[in-house]
Amino acid sequence: MLEISNLHAKVDGKDILRGLSLSVKTGEVHAIMGPNGSGKSTLANVIAGRPGYEVTAGSITYLGKDLLALEAEQRAREGIFLGFQYPVEIPGVSNIYLLKAAVNAVRKHRGEQELDAIDFLALVREKVKIMQMNEQMLYRAVNEGFSGGEKKRNEILQMLMLEPKLAVLDETDSGLDIDALKVVAEGVNRLRAPDRAIVLVTHYQRLLNYIEPDYVHVLAKGRIARSGGKELAQELETRGYGWIETEAAAQRSGAMT
Amino acid sequence: MSVVAVKSAATGFYAARFADLRTRLPGHGLAWLDAARERALRAFEQLGFPTTRDEAWKYSNLALLERRQYAPVSVAAPADPALVVPHDVCGGYLLVFINGQFSAPLSRLPQGTHIGSLGQALQQNPGALRGDIENAPLTHGVAALSVALFADGASIQLAAGTQFSAPIHLLFLSTHADCMISPLNVIVLGEGSTATVIEHYAGVAELPYWSNASTRIRLQANATLEHINVLQESAKAYHTGSITVDQASGSRYNSHSIALGGLFGRKDIGVRLAAEQAQCSLNGLYVTTGREHIDFHTCVDHLVAHGTSREFFKGVLSGASRAVFNGKVVVHPDAQQTDAQQSNKNLLLSEDAEIDTKPQLEIFADDVKCSHGATIGQLDESHVFYLRARGLSEQAARNVLTYAFCEDIIAQLPVEPLRKHLNQALLARLPDGDRLTELI
């Protein structure tokens, strides 16, 4: 589904990703871990097509298409969902409007009819219940005055409405208390399906207790330093990231000599 | 040293029209009114058209208006309801003025009240209007011209304690090219009374004309007025207008100025808080496109202690349009415990658009709470990306955010159907904005 090959990317003129390769197949859940500054969020934003994230080398293929040739909105309509680390507040635009506009943009792209008001509302209500949110929140401005936890629930609500093929969740667990974390994890788990894939970007192993990944990758200095199963995450929890960074540095200097 | 006024061709033109018309203007023969008109005309002749050398007109150039001569005559138009329907957007009562002339058949007036045309009021009870007309401020040349030549307007005189819940919609429609309309509106709210008045200027598309309006408002103790000012003039029209407000103790004046159309617009709003515990709020929104120009000059005078004023203007500029905001708050020496806040926020959507903003505080008292500020910015690109990442096109994302920027000003309008109408008019000003109608 997603093939990332030798990806190099710059942000503000600074090299962040330096030769990252990753292959994600349908049905899989991948966790991308790593210390601060290792390039995790950059990877998520490059996949979503955020302006200012400049790919200088390498390629990303998504469902056989050259992903880097698509605009951000085209990627979204093709089924890529980015769960934001910092969801923005948009005063004056109601949640329900954004959900409707987003769902209909995707449906239109797929050649499907726009949902009528009744079907749409029924669908939203069902998803709101899963996320244990208050329905009133639908009529409030997008994320305005929401707590950190409410914003992240709202991201997952949007994801459930959009039913993406590939969900990339950027630090969705940050700032969540344990109850909210469980609700968010439940929302993500509901999306797991043989025809979808999920990429979880996270700093901590905690989230992975609730969303079990098939693969765990550790980023260091802009590339994948180590890959493994879920036990790798547990090892990181006890040993920290230091040893991986040391190992990566050793490998690099070894490669040079 | 003597100052010799050099009359421009335009000054002479309008003075001559005044001489032709004077005997046909409403209230002619009332000595005090004839004298007031004469005084206003002399002020106009002396002041002439403002030029960019006047500090208050530095960024707003009337040279083209001055060169093109507009006929200050009322042109009768058939009372065609189809003209009014698209603008009849407030519900409630309606006073229609076509090319400056009151049209009774197109209006809906409340029974048994003193709400109607100024022309009629001058026939029925001129004494009640005398003070307000005599004191209509002649702040600059064109304001003086408007008072000299006023051909009609609305007269709203509410008795003490009257609670008017239905909005009173004053609709000024221009349907004739090269005309100048000069309405004079007099609004007096008696003690403890309340009303909502919409002063709405609209014109037939692409027609060049000039609306030159004056509105005089007086609020007696504890009266409350919601005053909504809407400019939806034609793409070739000039609008100049002055609003002056005198507030007695405990009165509230809430003004909402919404400018969504017109080649050139200039509004002067002056509020005098002349007794204790008076409050005013001046809100505004201007959305300009193409080569439009809009200029809001506001001045709030805190003359006595314990006054409160709030001012919040927002602007969205695209194309090569230009906006001017000059908001002045003067806290006079006796106005201790004044609470004044002022803010002007602007969104510049294109490189060629220009805003000149000047929030201004002049404080002569020492125990006051005052703040002011202005911002000029672009849309937040992280917001644009958020919406694109949810599948909205870039243009749709920008429109949604622009609409959201304006939303809080329109949301405060106390007339629901008007909010809807203005939201649509606002979206129509954004590229492909009509696709976003489900927003509202």
XYZ file of C-alpha atoms in Angstrom:
697
model
C 0.000 0.000 0.000
C 2.708 2.465 0.989
C 6.286 2.189 -0.240
C 8.738 4.751 1.027
C 12.148 4.478 -0.496
C 15.326 6.340 0.439
C 13.321 9.432 1.477
C 15.228 12.640 2.148
C 13.320 15.697 3.339
C 14.116 19.189 4.536
C 12.189 21.523 6.784
C 13.255 25.182 6.954
C 16.378 24.299 5.025
C 17.380 21.656 7.579
C 17.826 18.013 6.604
C 15.467 15.960 8.746
C 14.853 12.720 6.879
C 18.021 11.165 5.490
C 17.320 8.033 3.548
C 14.234 6.563 5.178
C 12.681 3.447 3.709
C 9.492 1.807 4.895
C 6.981 -0.609 3.458
C 3.427 -0.804 4.787
C 0.984 -3.414 3.516
C -2.781 -3.434 3.848
C -4.068 -4.777 7.130
C -0.901 -3.790 8.981
C -0.353 -1.490 11.918
C 3.088 0.104 12.129
C 4.429 2.076 15.041
C 7.082 4.691 14.347
C 8.974 5.530 17.494
C 12.042 7.508 18.271
C 13.500 10.311 20.319
C 12.530 13.959 19.824
C 13.995 15.366 16.640
C 14.450 11.989 14.991
C 12.045 12.907 12.186
C 8.829 11.121 13.222
C 6.490 14.080 12.766
C 8.278 15.136 9.602
C 7.555 11.727 8.115
C 3.860 12.020 8.997
C 3.627 15.501 7.473
C 5.530 14.532 4.320
C 3.075 11.673 3.753
C 0.154 14.102 4.152
C 1.728 16.658 1.806
C 2.229 19.584 4.135
C 3.665 22.638 2.350
C 7.142 23.543 3.566
C 8.198 19.915 3.917
C 10.508 19.587 0.964
C 11.382 16.155 -0.362
C 14.887 16.327 -1.812
C 15.353 12.682 -2.783
C 13.616 9.337 -2.709
C 10.052 8.353 -3.463
C 6.711 7.456 -1.924
C 4.332 5.190 -3.748
C 0.777 4.866 -2.464
C -1.522 2.283 -4.005
C 0.737 2.271 -7.025
C 0.618 6.059 -7.468
C 3.374 8.598 -7.074
C 2.171 10.176 -3.853
C 4.561 13.107 -4.003
C 2.901 14.330 -7.204
C -0.430 14.817 -5.394
C -1.617 17.916 -3.537
C -2.533 17.538 0.132
C -6.271 17.553 -0.589
C -5.879 14.960 -3.328
C -4.075 12.679 -0.922
C -6.898 13.117 1.597
C -9.475 12.296 -1.057
C -7.448 9.230 -2.061
C -7.856 7.927 1.467
C -4.903 9.237 3.444
C -5.743 10.657 6.855
C -3.321 12.601 9.020
C -4.251 12.801 12.689
C -2.637 16.028 13.821
C -0.309 16.299 16.749
C -1.682 19.803 17.314
C -5.200 20.027 15.860
C -5.911 23.674 15.016
C -8.773 25.710 16.396
C -10.974 27.291 13.767
C -13.395 29.809 15.253
C -16.541 30.313 13.232
C -16.528 26.929 11.486
C -18.642 24.309 13.186
C -17.429 20.750 13.602
C -20.438 19.416 11.807
C -19.737 21.632 8.815
C -16.150 20.490 8.608
C -17.185 16.834 8.886
C -19.792 17.238 6.169
C -17.448 19.130 3.861
C -14.710 16.544 4.407
C -16.919 13.491 3.947
C -18.546 14.917 0.838
C -15.204 15.928 -0.681
C -14.068 12.315 -0.396
C -17.375 10.896 -1.652
C -17.425 13.238 -4.615
C -13.895 12.197 -5.508
C -14.940 8.552 -5.447
C -17.884 9.326 -7.695
C -20.381 8.650 -4.912
C -23.425 10.752 -4.095
C -23.165 13.252 -1.284
C -24.800 11.990 1.907
C -28.168 13.549 2.620
C -28.663 15.357 5.896
C -30.451 12.475 7.643
C -27.976 9.757 6.696
C -25.108 12.034 7.553
C -26.469 12.843 10.985
C -27.157 9.194 11.745
C -23.589 8.328 10.827
C -22.109 11.149 12.899
C -24.164 10.192 15.927
C -22.949 6.621 15.764
C -19.306 7.732 15.623
C -19.763 10.341 18.338
C -21.001 7.582 20.604
C -17.939 5.454 19.922
C -15.715 8.383 20.850
C -17.803 9.034 23.982
C -18.215 12.653 23.001
C -21.062 15.042 23.701
C -23.232 15.655 20.643
C -23.294 19.367 21.455
C -19.667 19.410 20.457
C -20.729 18.952 16.832
C -22.210 22.415 16.805
C -19.254 24.102 18.408
C -16.450 25.668 16.395
C -13.750 23.223 15.317
C -11.559 22.507 18.344
C -12.265 25.923 19.824
C -11.852 25.820 23.566
C -11.444 22.020 23.456
C -9.124 20.405 25.980
C -6.119 18.510 24.628
C -7.992 15.242 25.055
C -11.125 16.530 23.321
C -9.074 17.686 20.353
C -7.541 14.249 19.948
C -10.927 12.542 20.229
C -12.166 14.936 17.611
C -9.327 13.890 15.296
C -10.302 10.257 15.683
C -13.962 11.142 15.136
C -12.999 12.758 11.832
C -11.018 9.657 10.970
C -13.942 7.354 11.691
C -16.172 9.511 9.492
C -13.702 9.571 6.623
C -12.818 5.845 6.808
C -9.367 6.329 5.342
C -7.342 3.573 3.676
C -4.189 4.789 5.342
C -4.296 6.572 8.680
C -1.168 8.301 9.908
C -1.612 9.354 13.520
C 0.963 11.850 14.706
C 1.467 11.679 18.487
C -2.227 11.105 18.981
C -1.472 9.868 22.504
C 0.324 12.981 23.693
C -1.563 14.932 26.323
C -4.145 12.185 26.930
C -5.093 10.859 30.321
C -5.595 7.142 30.633
C -9.366 7.211 30.061
C -9.096 9.335 26.942
C -6.251 7.150 25.726
C -8.473 4.085 25.958
C -11.258 5.798 24.030
C -8.881 6.973 21.331
C -7.338 3.492 21.095
C -10.804 1.981 20.805
C -11.565 4.349 17.927
C -8.369 3.383 16.142
C -8.910 -0.324 16.706
C -12.337 -0.081 15.147
C -10.712 1.147 11.984
C -8.410 -1.859 11.756
C -9.398 -3.859 8.742
C -7.712 -6.102 6.196
C -7.997 -3.398 3.525
C -6.574 -0.555 5.614
C -3.288 0.314 7.196
C -2.402 2.416 10.194
C 0.844 4.200 10.990
C 1.160 5.336 14.595
C 3.770 7.939 15.327
C 4.508 7.990 19.035
C 7.175 8.806 21.528
C 5.950 6.424 24.199
C 5.189 2.763 24.311
C 2.016 3.405 26.334
C -0.317 3.728 23.352
C 0.873 0.392 22.027
C -0.580 -1.373 25.070
C -3.963 -0.530 23.622
C -3.268 -0.618 19.907
C -1.124 -3.601 19.213
C 1.238 -2.955 16.319
C 2.439 -5.560 13.856
C 5.748 -3.762 13.429
C 7.714 -1.258 15.445
C 10.332 0.971 13.834
C 12.724 3.218 15.664
C 13.864 6.388 13.980
C 17.211 7.961 14.700
C 18.664 10.882 12.799
C 16.170 10.679 9.966
C 16.222 7.011 9.117
C 14.988 3.749 10.533
C 17.634 2.509 12.921
C 15.899 -0.638 13.972
C 12.723 -2.575 13.176
C 11.059 -5.332 15.076
C 7.829 -6.604 16.514
C 5.907 -5.196 19.445
C 8.565 -6.535 21.856
C 10.901 -3.833 20.504
C 8.610 -1.218 21.991
C 8.793 -2.918 25.355
C 12.559 -3.008 25.155
C 12.559 0.743 24.443
C 10.354 1.310 27.446
C 12.944 -0.261 29.762
C 16.154 0.799 28.004
C 15.213 4.200 26.518
C 16.398 5.477 23.145
C 20.050 6.112 23.997
C 21.381 2.712 22.996
C 19.734 2.880 19.593
C 21.215 6.246 18.866
C 24.653 4.986 19.910
C 24.218 1.899 17.758
C 23.082 3.993 14.801
C 26.079 6.287 15.183
C 28.418 3.292 15.363
C 26.886 1.763 12.254
C 27.250 4.996 10.409
C 30.921 5.463 11.333
C 31.489 1.759 10.577
C 29.979 2.245 7.179
C 32.300 5.150 6.557
C 35.518 3.229 7.331
C -4.733 88.092 6.911
C -7.831 86.993 5.107
C -8.655 83.611 3.786
C -10.162 83.616 0.368
C -12.145 80.517 -0.381
C -11.411 79.348 -3.872
C -14.565 77.787 -5.151
C -14.121 74.751 -7.288
C -16.367 74.160 -10.246
C -18.090 71.480 -8.219
C -18.812 73.783 -5.291
C -20.386 76.252 -7.692
C -22.372 73.481 -9.361
C -23.960 72.260 -6.132
C -24.555 75.815 -4.844
C -26.422 76.566 -8.067
C -28.483 73.370 -7.740
C -29.310 74.374 -4.177
C -30.556 77.762 -5.409
C -32.772 75.989 -7.973
C -34.149 73.449 -5.583
C -34.470 75.195 -2.267
C -38.127 76.105 -2.519
C -39.024 72.522 -3.370
C -37.134 70.872 -0.509
C -39.144 69.484 2.393
C -39.979 71.954 5.139
C -39.380 75.005 2.955
C -40.902 78.044 4.559
C -40.000 77.030 8.100
C -37.720 79.910 8.944
C -35.438 77.938 11.256
C -35.073 75.158 8.667
C -34.372 77.509 5.769
C -31.729 79.130 7.944
C -30.232 75.748 8.875
C -29.991 74.791 5.193
C -28.395 78.140 4.337
C -25.868 77.675 7.117
C -25.025 74.204 5.914
C -24.615 75.420 2.353
C -22.300 78.217 3.436
C -20.254 75.686 5.413
C -20.049 73.540 2.294
C -18.961 76.477 0.158
C -16.314 77.370 2.665
C -15.025 73.849 3.302
C -15.469 72.542 -0.220
C -14.751 68.911 -0.990
C -12.213 67.393 1.385
C -8.817 66.779 -0.175
C -6.009 64.429 0.769
C -4.288 67.413 2.372
C -6.870 67.181 5.172
C -5.531 64.796 7.795
C -8.912 63.080 8.106
C -8.966 62.442 4.345
C -5.317 61.610 3.836
C -6.016 58.180 2.388
C -9.404 58.821 0.835
C -9.407 60.802 -2.348
C -12.650 62.428 -3.492
C -11.125 64.073 -6.584
C -13.015 61.811 -8.987
C -16.281 62.326 -7.129
C -15.740 66.056 -7.218
C -15.079 66.074 -10.930
C -18.170 64.102 -11.802
C -21.253 66.176 -11.092
C -24.243 64.347 -9.675
C -27.719 65.768 -9.963
C -29.241 66.385 -6.541
C -32.768 65.820 -7.718
C -35.190 63.185 -6.669
C -36.075 61.036 -9.598
C -39.437 59.452 -9.140
C -39.473 55.727 -9.763
C -42.541 53.538 -10.123
C -43.419 51.764 -6.899
C -42.289 48.404 -8.177
C -42.283 45.794 -5.400
C -39.857 43.675 -7.436
C -37.219 46.320 -6.775
C -37.554 45.910 -3.060
C -37.980 42.155 -2.650
C -34.281 41.168 -2.841
C -33.434 43.743 -0.179
C -36.420 43.226 2.117
C -34.376 41.035 4.401
C -35.113 42.087 7.961
C -38.761 41.251 8.531
C -40.459 43.827 10.736
C -41.173 47.357 9.572
C -39.842 48.786 6.354
C -39.329 52.321 5.109
C -38.344 52.399 1.461
C -36.671 55.360 -0.176
C -36.145 55.193 -3.893
C -33.635 57.661 -5.255
C -33.997 59.493 -1.996
C -37.786 59.715 -2.148
C -39.998 58.006 0.399
C -42.295 55.412 -1.135
C -45.357 54.847 1.054
C -46.793 51.990 -1.042
C -43.583 49.979 -0.755
C -43.209 50.572 2.960
C -44.675 48.815 6.002
C -45.181 51.252 8.811
C -46.357 50.631 12.340
C -49.676 52.237 13.191
C -49.984 55.134 15.550
C -46.307 55.796 16.132
C -43.944 58.550 15.154
C -42.075 56.509 12.626
C -42.154 57.648 9.050
C -40.567 59.926 6.529
C -38.838 63.084 7.638
C -40.757 65.042 4.978
C -44.070 64.070 6.573
C -42.792 64.661 10.077
C -41.771 68.173 9.052
C -45.347 68.811 8.003
C -46.884 67.334 11.108
C -44.636 68.337 13.952
C -41.631 70.329 12.807
C -40.910 71.682 16.270
C -39.906 68.231 17.504
C -37.197 68.030 14.853
C -35.807 71.506 15.114
C -33.023 70.932 17.630
C -31.733 67.832 15.926
C -31.686 69.332 12.466
C -30.165 72.586 13.622
C -27.461 70.666 15.439
C -26.701 68.239 12.647
C -22.911 68.403 12.578
C -21.233 69.881 9.552
C -17.991 67.976 10.119
C -16.712 68.318 6.592
C -17.817 69.778 3.277
C -19.792 66.844 1.948
C -21.571 66.316 5.287
C -22.588 69.971 5.174
C -23.802 69.538 1.596
C -25.913 66.585 2.668
C -27.633 68.651 5.360
C -28.171 71.615 3.022
C -29.784 69.466 0.363
C -31.574 66.779 2.334
C -34.623 65.744 0.374
C -36.091 63.236 2.797
C -35.052 60.520 5.196
C -36.498 58.704 8.149
C -37.841 60.214 11.312
C -38.096 57.900 14.279
C -39.320 59.433 17.510
C -40.048 56.930 20.242
C -41.920 58.006 23.334
C -40.509 57.184 26.744
C -40.830 53.534 27.665
C -41.634 52.288 24.149
C -40.229 48.819 23.537
C -39.970 48.153 19.851
C -39.061 44.553 19.251
C -39.610 44.336 15.488
C -36.698 45.779 13.517
C -37.200 49.033 11.631
C -35.548 48.714 8.260
C -34.657 51.894 6.368
C -33.916 50.885 2.812
C -32.330 53.406 0.465
C -32.361 52.156 -3.091
C -30.720 53.936 -5.970
C -32.033 53.136 -9.420
C -30.950 56.156 -11.404
C -27.534 57.027 -12.817
C -25.644 60.181 -11.916
C -27.936 61.175 -9.077
C -26.946 62.292 -5.638
C -29.281 61.235 -2.865
C -29.070 63.175 0.405
C -31.093 61.487 3.107
C -31.237 62.928 6.576
C -32.365 60.535 9.270
C -33.347 61.659 12.729
C -33.677 59.000 15.404
C -34.666 59.989 18.925
C -35.332 57.375 21.579
C -37.197 58.568 24.647
C -36.313 57.562 28.155
C -36.071 53.807 28.639
C -37.203 52.979 25.112
C -35.576 50.401 22.866
C -35.409 49.879 19.113
C -33.455 48.161 16.370
C -32.892 50.255 13.266
C -31.260 49.048 10.079
C -29.936 51.739 7.785
C -29.403 49.954 4.511
C -28.020 51.416 1.295
C -28.271 49.410 -1.895
C -28.207 50.133 -5.578
C -28.825 48.674 -8.980
C -25.673 46.944 -10.177
C -23.045 48.971 -12.050
C -24.920 52.229 -11.661
C -22.833 55.309 -10.870
C -24.501 57.445 -8.209
C -23.639 59.154 -4.960
C -25.318 58.526 -1.594
C -24.526 61.346 0.766
C -26.283 60.618 4.041
C -26.518 62.108 7.487
C -27.964 60.376 10.502
C -28.583 62.122 13.755
C -29.261 59.978 16.819
C -30.200 61.041 20.314
C -30.706 58.566 23.131
C -32.378 59.739 26.279
C -31.737 58.204 29.684
C -31.617 54.399 29.694
C -32.672 54.092 26.057
C -31.132 51.329 23.947
C -30.591 51.447 20.217
C -29.255 48.679 18.034
C -28.175 50.451 14.877
C -27.124 48.371 11.905
C -25.554 50.128 9.004
C -25.321 48.190 5.798
C -23.534 49.334 2.669
C -24.331 47.255 -0.367
C -23.931 50.016 -2.908
C -23.406 49.362 -6.602
C -19.944 48.637 -7.941
C -19.693 52.193 -9.302
C -21.312 54.078 -6.458
C -19.891 56.530 -3.968
C -21.170 56.587 -0.429
C -20.358 59.260 2.103
C -22.169 59.272 5.395
C -22.034 60.751 8.844
C -23.636 59.366 11.951
C -23.632 61.400 15.126
C -24.910 60.094 18.420
C -25.610 61.860 21.692
C -26.127 59.646 24.693
C -27.759 60.481 27.990
C -27.125 58.628 31.238
C -27.479 54.886 31.258
C -28.229 54.730 27.547
C -26.761 52.111 25.257
C -25.827 52.521 21.646
C -24.790 49.380 19.785
C -23.675 50.079 16.272
C -22.861 47.493 13.629
C -21.403 48.706 10.348
C -21.262 46.178 7.563
C -19.699 47.258 4.265
C -20.101 44.748 1.468
C -20.117 46.815 -1.664
C -19.531 50.147 -3.308
C -16.713 51.697 -5.298
C -15.996 54.184 -2.550
C -17.355 54.379 0.963
C -16.649 56.721 3.811
C -18.456 56.619 7.145
C -17.867 59.043 9.965
C -19.339 57.868 13.247
C -19.180 60.214 16.202
C -20.515 59.252 19.624
C -20.712 61.599 22.591
C -21.077 59.952 25.968
C -22.319 63.065 27.695
C -23.787 61.588 30.883
C -22.742 58.933 33.346
C -23.088 55.188 32.841
C -23.649 55.523 29.112
C -22.291 52.665 27.033
C -21.566 52.337 23.373
C -20.203 49.611 21.200
C -19.120 50.145 17.635
C -18.606 46.993 15.627
C -17.782 46.802 11.999
C -16.895 44.554 9.124
C -15.665 45.566 5.693
C -14.967 43.138 2.905
C -13.512 44.794 -0.156
C -12.583 43.433 -3.554
C -11.405 44.749 -6.912
C -10.595 48.433 -6.683
C -13.029 49.252 -3.896
C -12.187 51.744 -1.207
C -13.734 51.936 2.251
C -12.944 54.345 5.054
C -14.310 54.250 8.603
C -13.580 57.222 10.805
C -14.990 56.829 14.281
C -14.705 59.082 17.268
C -15.970 58.333 20.762
C -15.927 61.239 23.183
C -16.022 60.291 26.846
C -17.142 63.569 28.387
C -18.094 62.417 31.874
C -17.130 59.704 34.332
C -18.152 56.038 34.271
C -18.607 55.647 30.538
C -17.912 52.435 28.661
C -17.024 52.088 25.009
C -16.120 49.064 22.925
C -14.991 49.148 19.364
C -14.243 46.139 17.244
C -13.740 46.400 13.501
C -12.612 43.683 11.160
C -11.635 43.873 7.518
C -10.931 41.496 4.674
C -9.227 42.986 1.652
C -8.536 41.370 -1.671
C -7.671 42.491 -5.192
C -6.300 46.006 -5.299
C -8.788 47.268 -2.756
C -8.001 49.636 0.043
C -9.432 50.253 3.490
C -8.890 52.931 6.075
C -9.738 52.597 9.737
C -9.307 55.552 12.010
C -10.751 54.987 15.438
C -10.363 57.735 17.942
C -11.294 57.616 21.601
C -11.044 60.844 23.529
C -11.224 60.674 27.317
C -11.922 64.198 28.509
C -10.578 65.517 31.855
C -13.803 64.802 33.767
C -14.211 61.304 32.394
C -12.656 59.363 35.263
C -13.304 55.621 35.482
C -13.744 55.430 31.742
C -13.515 51.923 30.349
C -12.595 51.951 26.656
C -11.381 49.169 24.406
C -10.693 49.317 20.736
C -9.433 46.837 18.210
C -9.100 46.594 14.453
C -8.110 43.329 12.786
C -7.425 42.957 9.107
C -6.894 40.112 6.744
C -5.010 40.959 3.564
C -5.698 38.350 0.919
C -3.649 39.839 -1.893
C -0.394 41.668 -2.388
C -2.033 44.711 -3.939
C -4.552 45.321 -1.184
C -3.776 48.040 1.315
C -5.002 48.920 4.785
C -4.229 52.080 6.674
C -5.263 51.609 10.261
C -4.917 54.051 13.094
C -6.433 53.258 16.455
C -6.023 56.400 18.490
C -6.413 57.150 22.188
C -6.335 60.636 23.625
C -6.560 60.560 27.399
C -6.872 63.631 29.579
C -8.070 61.880 32.753
C -5.835 59.827 35.048
C -8.028 57.057 36.412
C -9.112 55.162 33.316
C -8.921 51.724 31.766
C -8.202 51.994 28.059
C -6.702 49.712 25.478
C -6.345 49.737 21.743
C -4.689 47.704 19.063
C -4.603 46.772 15.416
C -3.461 43.713 13.525
C -2.840 43.052 9.871
C -2.232 39.539 8.729
C -2.767 36.753 6.293
C -4.585 33.482 6.756
C -2.780 31.040 8.998
C -1.226 28.478 6.652
C -1.440 25.766 9.303
C -5.219 26.265 9.282
C -5.297 26.057 5.489
C -3.347 22.817 5.608
C -5.608 21.332 8.273
C -8.638 21.797 6.037
C -6.813 20.551 2.924
C -5.735 17.477 4.866
C -9.461 16.820 5.303
C -10.039 16.996 1.556
C -11.123 20.618 1.024
C -9.588 22.332 -1.980
C -7.167 25.128 -1.238
C -9.649 27.791 -2.365
C -12.437 26.272 -0.304
C -10.126 26.108 2.705
C -9.214 29.777 2.301
C -12.860 30.760 1.935
C -13.907 28.811 4.981
C -11.218 30.525 7.030
C -12.027 33.966 5.670
C -15.680 33.440 6.458
C -14.734 32.271 9.930
C -12.670 35.440 10.432
C -15.735 37.581 9.733
C -18.246 35.412 11.487
C -18.178 36.927 14.967
C -19.122 40.401 13.748
C -22.109 39.153 11.770
C -23.099 36.778 14.570
C -23.686 39.779 16.817
C -26.339 41.307 14.576
C -29.602 41.061 16.479
C -31.715 40.434 13.343
C -31.586 36.782 12.312
C -32.811 37.011 8.691
C -30.411 39.878 8.064
C -27.535 37.764 9.350
C -28.413 35.141 6.811
C -28.624 37.663 3.991
C -25.303 39.241 4.891
C -23.570 35.912 5.272
C -24.625 35.069 1.755
C -23.536 38.462 0.489
C -20.214 37.934 2.208
C -19.683 34.512 0.634
C -20.586 35.952 -2.762
C -17.589 38.266 -2.407
C -15.148 35.358 -2.078
C -13.902 33.426 -5.128
C -16.188 30.383 -5.531
C -17.654 31.381 -2.185
C -21.198 30.558 -3.274
C -20.269 26.888 -2.978
C -19.989 27.288 0.757
C -23.586 28.228 1.398
C -24.087 25.196 3.618
C -21.822 26.983 6.086
C -24.610 29.267 7.169
